[in-house]
Coordinates of C-alpha atoms in Angstrom, one line a residue:
M806 CA 81.3 40.5 168.4
T807 CA 83.0 38.9 171.3
D808 CA 84.6 35.6 170.7
V809 CA 82.6 32.6 171.9
T810 CA 84.6 29.4 172.7
V811 CA 82.9 26.2 171.7
S812 CA 83.7 23.1 173.8
A813 CA 83.0 19.5 173.3
A814 CA 80.0 19.8 175.6
A815 CA 78.5 22.8 173.7
P816 CA 75.4 22.4 171.5
S817 CA 76.0 21.0 168.0
S818 CA 77.5 23.5 165.7
T819 CA 75.9 24.2 162.4
R820 CA 77.2 24.9 158.9
P821 CA 78.1 27.7 158.2
L822 CA 79.6 28.8 161.5
A823 CA 78.6 31.9 163.2
A824 CA 81.1 34.8 163.1
G825 CA 83.2 35.0 166.3
V826 CA 82.8 31.3 167.2
R827 CA 86.0 29.5 168.2
I828 CA 86.5 25.8 168.5
S829 CA 88.4 25.4 171.8
E830 CA 90.0 22.1 170.9
I831 CA 91.8 23.8 168.0
D832 CA 93.3 26.4 170.4
M833 CA 94.2 23.6 172.8
L834 CA 96.0 21.6 170.1
R835 CA 97.9 24.7 169.1
G836 CA 98.8 25.3 172.8
L837 CA 100.0 21.8 173.2
V838 CA 102.3 21.9 170.2
I839 CA 103.6 25.3 171.3
V840 CA 104.6 23.7 174.6
L841 CA 106.3 20.8 172.8
M842 CA 108.1 23.2 170.5
A843 CA 109.5 25.2 173.4
L844 CA 110.7 21.9 174.8
D845 CA 112.5 21.2 171.5
H846 CA 114.2 24.6 171.5
V847 CA 115.3 24.2 175.1
R848 CA 116.9 20.9 174.2
D849 CA 118.6 22.6 171.3
Y850 CA 120.0 25.3 173.6
F851 CA 121.6 22.8 176.0
F852 CA 122.6 20.0 173.7
I853 CA 123.8 22.0 170.7
N854 CA 124.8 25.4 172.0
G855 CA 126.0 23.7 175.2
G856 CA 128.4 21.5 173.3
L857 CA 126.6 18.2 173.8
G858 CA 125.5 18.1 170.1
S859 CA 125.2 14.5 169.2
N860 CA 122.1 13.5 167.2
P861 CA 119.3 12.9 169.7
L862 CA 117.7 10.4 167.3
D863 CA 120.8 8.2 166.8
P864 CA 120.3 5.1 168.8
A865 CA 124.1 4.7 169.1
T866 CA 124.6 7.9 171.1
T867 CA 121.1 9.0 172.5
T868 CA 119.1 7.9 175.5
P869 CA 115.5 7.0 175.5
W870 CA 114.4 10.2 177.3
L871 CA 116.5 12.4 174.9
Y872 CA 115.2 10.6 171.9
T873 CA 111.6 11.1 173.2
T874 CA 112.1 14.8 173.8
R875 CA 113.3 15.2 170.2
W876 CA 110.8 12.9 168.5
I877 CA 107.7 14.1 170.1
T878 CA 108.4 17.6 168.8
H879 CA 108.0 16.2 165.3
L880 CA 104.3 16.7 166.0
C881 CA 104.6 20.5 166.0
A882 CA 105.3 21.6 162.4
P883 CA 102.7 19.5 160.6
T884 CA 100.0 20.4 163.2
F885 CA 100.7 24.1 162.8
V886 CA 100.5 23.9 159.0
F887 CA 97.5 21.6 159.0
L888 CA 95.6 23.9 161.4
S889 CA 96.5 26.9 159.3
G890 CA 94.6 25.2 156.5
V891 CA 91.7 24.3 158.8
S892 CA 91.5 28.0 160.1
A893 CA 91.4 29.3 156.6
Y894 CA 88.4 27.0 155.8
L895 CA 86.6 28.0 159.0
Q896 CA 86.9 31.7 157.9
F897 CA 85.2 30.7 154.7
A898 CA 82.5 28.8 156.7
K899 CA 81.9 31.9 158.8
G900 CA 81.0 33.8 155.6
K901 CA 84.3 35.3 154.3
P902 CA 84.1 35.3 150.5
A903 CA 86.8 33.8 148.4
P904 CA 88.3 37.1 147.2
K905 CA 88.7 38.4 150.8
L906 CA 89.9 35.1 152.1
S907 CA 92.5 34.9 149.2
M908 CA 93.7 38.4 149.9
F909 CA 94.0 37.7 153.6
L910 CA 96.0 34.6 153.0
L911 CA 98.3 36.3 150.5
T912 CA 99.1 39.3 152.7
R913 CA 99.4 37.3 156.0
G914 CA 101.6 34.8 154.1
L915 CA 104.0 37.5 152.8
W916 CA 104.1 39.1 156.2
L917 CA 105.2 35.8 157.8
I918 CA 107.9 35.3 155.1
F919 CA 109.2 38.8 155.8
L920 CA 109.3 38.2 159.6
E921 CA 111.1 34.9 159.1
A922 CA 113.8 36.5 157.0
T923 CA 114.2 39.5 159.4
V924 CA 113.2 39.3 163.0
L925 CA 113.2 35.5 163.5
S926 CA 116.4 34.9 161.5
F927 CA 118.1 37.6 163.5
G928 CA 116.8 36.1 166.7
W929 CA 118.3 32.7 166.1
S930 CA 121.8 34.2 165.5
F931 CA 121.4 37.5 167.5
G932 CA 124.1 39.2 165.6
F933 CA 124.9 41.0 162.3
P934 CA 125.3 39.9 159.6
Y935 CA 122.9 37.0 160.2
P936 CA 122.2 34.0 158.0
F937 CA 118.7 33.5 156.8
F938 CA 117.2 30.6 158.8
L939 CA 114.1 29.6 156.9
Q940 CA 111.9 27.3 159.1
V941 CA 108.3 26.7 159.9
I942 CA 107.1 30.4 159.7
W943 CA 108.6 30.5 156.2
A944 CA 106.8 27.4 155.3
I945 CA 103.5 28.5 156.7
G946 CA 103.9 31.8 154.9
W947 CA 104.5 30.4 151.5
S948 CA 101.8 27.7 152.1
M949 CA 99.4 30.5 152.8
V950 CA 100.4 32.2 149.6
A951 CA 99.7 29.0 147.7
L952 CA 96.4 28.5 149.5
A953 CA 95.5 32.0 148.5
A954 CA 95.3 30.6 144.9
L955 CA 93.8 27.3 145.8
V956 CA 90.8 28.7 147.8
W957 CA 89.2 29.7 144.4
L958 CA 88.7 26.0 143.8
P959 CA 86.0 23.8 145.4
R960 CA 87.1 22.4 148.8
A961 CA 87.0 18.8 147.5
A962 CA 89.6 19.8 144.8
V963 CA 91.8 21.5 147.4
L964 CA 91.6 18.3 149.5
A965 CA 92.5 16.1 146.5
I966 CA 95.5 18.4 145.7
G967 CA 96.7 18.2 149.2
V968 CA 96.5 14.4 149.4
A969 CA 98.2 14.1 146.0
I970 CA 101.1 16.2 147.2
I971 CA 101.5 14.5 150.5
A972 CA 101.3 11.0 149.0
G973 CA 103.2 11.7 145.8
H974 CA 106.0 14.1 146.5
N975 CA 108.4 11.3 147.5
L976 CA 108.3 10.1 143.8
L977 CA 110.4 13.3 143.2
D978 CA 113.2 12.2 145.6
P979 CA 115.5 10.8 142.9
I980 CA 115.7 14.2 141.2
D981 CA 119.1 15.7 141.9
A982 CA 119.0 19.5 142.1
R983 CA 122.7 19.7 141.0
E984 CA 121.6 18.4 137.6
L985 CA 119.0 21.1 137.1
G986 CA 121.3 24.0 136.1
S987 CA 119.6 27.3 136.6
L988 CA 116.6 25.6 138.3
Q989 CA 118.7 24.2 141.1
L990 CA 117.8 27.0 143.6
L991 CA 114.1 26.6 142.7
W992 CA 114.3 22.9 143.4
T993 CA 116.1 23.5 146.7
V994 CA 113.3 25.8 147.7
L995 CA 110.5 23.5 146.6
H996 CA 111.6 20.0 147.5
D997 CA 115.2 19.4 148.7
G998 CA 116.0 22.2 151.2
G999 CA 119.6 22.9 152.2
P1000 CA 122.0 25.8 152.2
V1001 CA 121.6 28.8 150.0
F1002 CA 124.6 30.5 148.4
L1003 CA 125.3 34.0 147.0
G1004 CA 128.1 33.1 144.7
E1005 CA 130.4 30.9 146.8
Q1006 CA 129.2 32.4 150.0
P1007 CA 126.6 30.6 152.1
I1008 CA 123.9 33.1 153.2
G1009 CA 121.2 30.9 154.8
L1010 CA 119.6 27.6 155.2
I1011 CA 116.2 26.4 153.8
A1012 CA 115.2 24.0 156.5
Y1013 CA 111.6 23.6 155.4
P1014 CA 111.3 23.1 151.5
L1015 CA 107.8 24.2 150.5
L1016 CA 106.1 21.6 148.4
P1017 CA 105.2 19.0 151.2
W1018 CA 104.0 21.8 153.5
I1019 CA 101.8 23.2 150.8
G1020 CA 100.2 19.7 150.5
I1021 CA 99.6 19.7 154.3
I1022 CA 97.9 23.1 154.4
A1023 CA 95.8 22.1 151.4
F1024 CA 94.8 18.9 153.3
G1025 CA 93.9 21.0 156.3
Y1026 CA 91.7 23.3 154.2
G1027 CA 90.1 20.3 152.5
M1028 CA 89.4 18.6 155.9
G1029 CA 88.0 21.9 157.4
A1030 CA 84.4 20.9 156.8
V1031 CA 84.9 18.1 159.4
F1032 CA 85.5 20.7 162.0
T1033 CA 82.1 22.3 161.4
D1034 CA 80.2 19.1 162.2
D1035 CA 78.6 18.6 165.6
S1036 CA 81.2 17.8 168.3
A1037 CA 80.5 14.1 168.6
K1038 CA 80.6 13.4 164.8
R1039 CA 83.7 15.7 164.5
D1040 CA 85.6 13.9 167.2
R1041 CA 84.7 10.5 165.9
S1042 CA 85.7 11.4 162.3
I1043 CA 89.1 12.8 163.4
F1044 CA 89.9 9.9 165.6
V1045 CA 89.0 7.4 162.9
L1046 CA 91.2 9.3 160.4
G1047 CA 94.0 9.2 162.9
L1048 CA 93.8 5.5 163.3
A1049 CA 93.7 5.0 159.5
M1050 CA 96.8 7.1 159.0
L1051 CA 98.7 5.2 161.7
A1052 CA 97.7 1.9 160.2
A1053 CA 99.0 3.1 156.8
F1054 CA 102.3 4.2 158.5
L1055 CA 102.8 0.8 160.1
I1056 CA 102.2 -1.0 156.8
L1057 CA 104.5 1.3 154.8
R1058 CA 107.2 1.3 157.4
G1059 CA 106.9 -2.3 158.5
F1060 CA 107.3 -3.7 155.0
G1061 CA 109.8 -1.1 153.9
L1062 CA 107.5 0.2 151.2
Y1063 CA 107.1 3.6 149.6
G1064 CA 107.0 7.0 151.5
D1065 CA 110.4 7.6 153.2
P1066 CA 113.9 8.1 151.7
T1067 CA 116.7 6.0 153.0
F1068 CA 117.8 7.7 156.2
A1069 CA 121.4 8.1 157.2
I1070 CA 123.2 9.3 160.3
G1071 CA 126.7 10.5 160.8
P1072 CA 129.6 11.5 158.6
E1073 CA 129.8 8.0 157.1
A1074 CA 126.2 8.3 156.1
V1075 CA 125.5 4.7 157.0
A1076 CA 121.9 3.8 156.2
L1077 CA 120.0 2.3 159.2
D1078 CA 117.5 -0.5 158.9
W1079 CA 115.3 -1.0 161.9
R1080 CA 115.2 -4.7 161.2
E1081 CA 118.9 -5.0 161.6
Q1082 CA 119.2 -3.5 165.1
S1083 CA 120.7 -5.5 167.9
T1084 CA 118.2 -4.3 170.6
L1085 CA 114.5 -3.8 170.6
G1086 CA 115.0 -0.2 171.8
A1087 CA 117.2 0.6 168.9
A1088 CA 114.9 -1.1 166.5
V1089 CA 112.0 1.1 167.7
M1090 CA 114.1 4.3 167.5
V1091 CA 115.0 3.6 163.9
F1092 CA 111.6 2.4 163.0
L1093 CA 110.1 5.8 164.1
D1094 CA 112.9 7.9 162.8
V1095 CA 111.2 9.1 159.6
Q1096 CA 112.4 12.0 157.5
K1097 CA 111.3 15.5 158.5
Y1098 CA 113.4 17.7 156.2
P1099 CA 111.5 17.6 153.9
P1100 CA 108.6 15.8 155.6
S1101 CA 108.1 12.3 153.9
L1102 CA 104.7 10.6 153.5
Q1103 CA 105.5 8.4 156.4
F1104 CA 106.5 11.4 158.6
T1105 CA 103.2 13.0 157.8
L1106 CA 101.1 9.8 158.4
V1107 CA 102.6 9.1 161.8
T1108 CA 102.7 12.7 163.1
L1109 CA 99.2 13.8 162.0
G1110 CA 97.9 10.3 162.8
I1111 CA 99.0 10.7 166.4
V1112 CA 97.6 14.2 166.6
F1113 CA 94.2 13.1 165.2
A1114 CA 94.1 10.0 167.5
I1115 CA 94.6 12.2 170.6
W1116 CA 92.0 14.7 169.6
P1117 CA 89.2 13.2 171.7
L1118 CA 91.4 13.4 174.7
L1119 CA 91.8 17.2 174.2
A1120 CA 88.0 17.4 174.0
R1121 CA 87.8 15.8 177.5
T1122 CA 90.5 17.8 179.1
K1123 CA 89.3 20.1 181.9
G1124 CA 90.5 22.6 184.5
P1125 CA 93.8 24.4 184.6
V1126 CA 95.4 22.2 181.8
R1127 CA 92.6 23.3 179.4
A1128 CA 92.9 26.9 180.4
V1129 CA 96.7 26.9 180.0
L1130 CA 96.6 25.2 176.6
N1131 CA 93.8 27.5 175.4
T1132 CA 95.9 30.5 176.5
F1133 CA 98.9 29.5 174.6
G1134 CA 96.9 28.3 171.6
A1135 CA 95.1 31.6 171.3
V1136 CA 98.4 33.6 170.7
P1137 CA 100.8 31.0 169.2
F1138 CA 102.7 33.4 166.9
F1139 CA 103.3 35.9 169.7
F1140 CA 104.8 33.2 171.9
Y1141 CA 106.9 31.8 169.1
V1142 CA 108.5 35.2 168.4
L1143 CA 108.8 36.1 172.1
H1144 CA 110.5 32.8 173.2
I1145 CA 113.1 33.0 170.3

């Protein structure tokens, strides 16, 4: 069946979804974050490979525009992973039974992991031998493998697991992987991230430890039913959820509460507090500088909160912008591989 694109102006969708139906706003959102991701990698090329490699989020050395081009790309990874979970649920809503959905997620996830360790890791270094650079594709792959097991549970249970991981994984921050003996590598993979060694030789970097991303994909799957509602109800629900997440972020961040480890910049690892900055601009930069590696609760709240809050704007976007975003969003992985 030829794919049919559903826009905000289309008739109300029903549950379950018809096979072949696409929700155009999902493609547009993927397209938007693909464009932002390319912006981030262009910045990397010029400011790191070009020898201008100061931290673009350090208020002491950055500029407002450079800070913005780096910070706005924080929206990319959580959106990709969340939408992977949503897409998995939409396949279920279109009639794919749990056994077939589970096998699809398992095989697709393993394929992505393989590509990250081969084609994409080679692409980043473009030489042999190359280090394993395990980033968002790796995280999506393993998250799909985890979701392959979770889809056997009721959707509400998957949602509860996702929320529990997102909200609770920062409780594990005090655990020091170096004290875990033979489990150190496992903890690096699941929670801390960092370099991977073979003996004394570094062989790669786990930039995206898995546990928080598994929480985000489970959250996306659990929220998938919202995307099968009629367009008006769907847009309203997503927008309200975005505002609630942003409010939670402002409370947690503003009062210095739970949900983000102490962040440090520079070789001296001096912790920064937004309340102690000498200028308003620096205070705003530090306030928004939440931990991405691994993504803290506050990081997830502010990034997905923004994405959900702008969802209704995507639904109202028309003309060439809509067409371009839909095109990029329909083939995000192809573009990701090609641009690297």
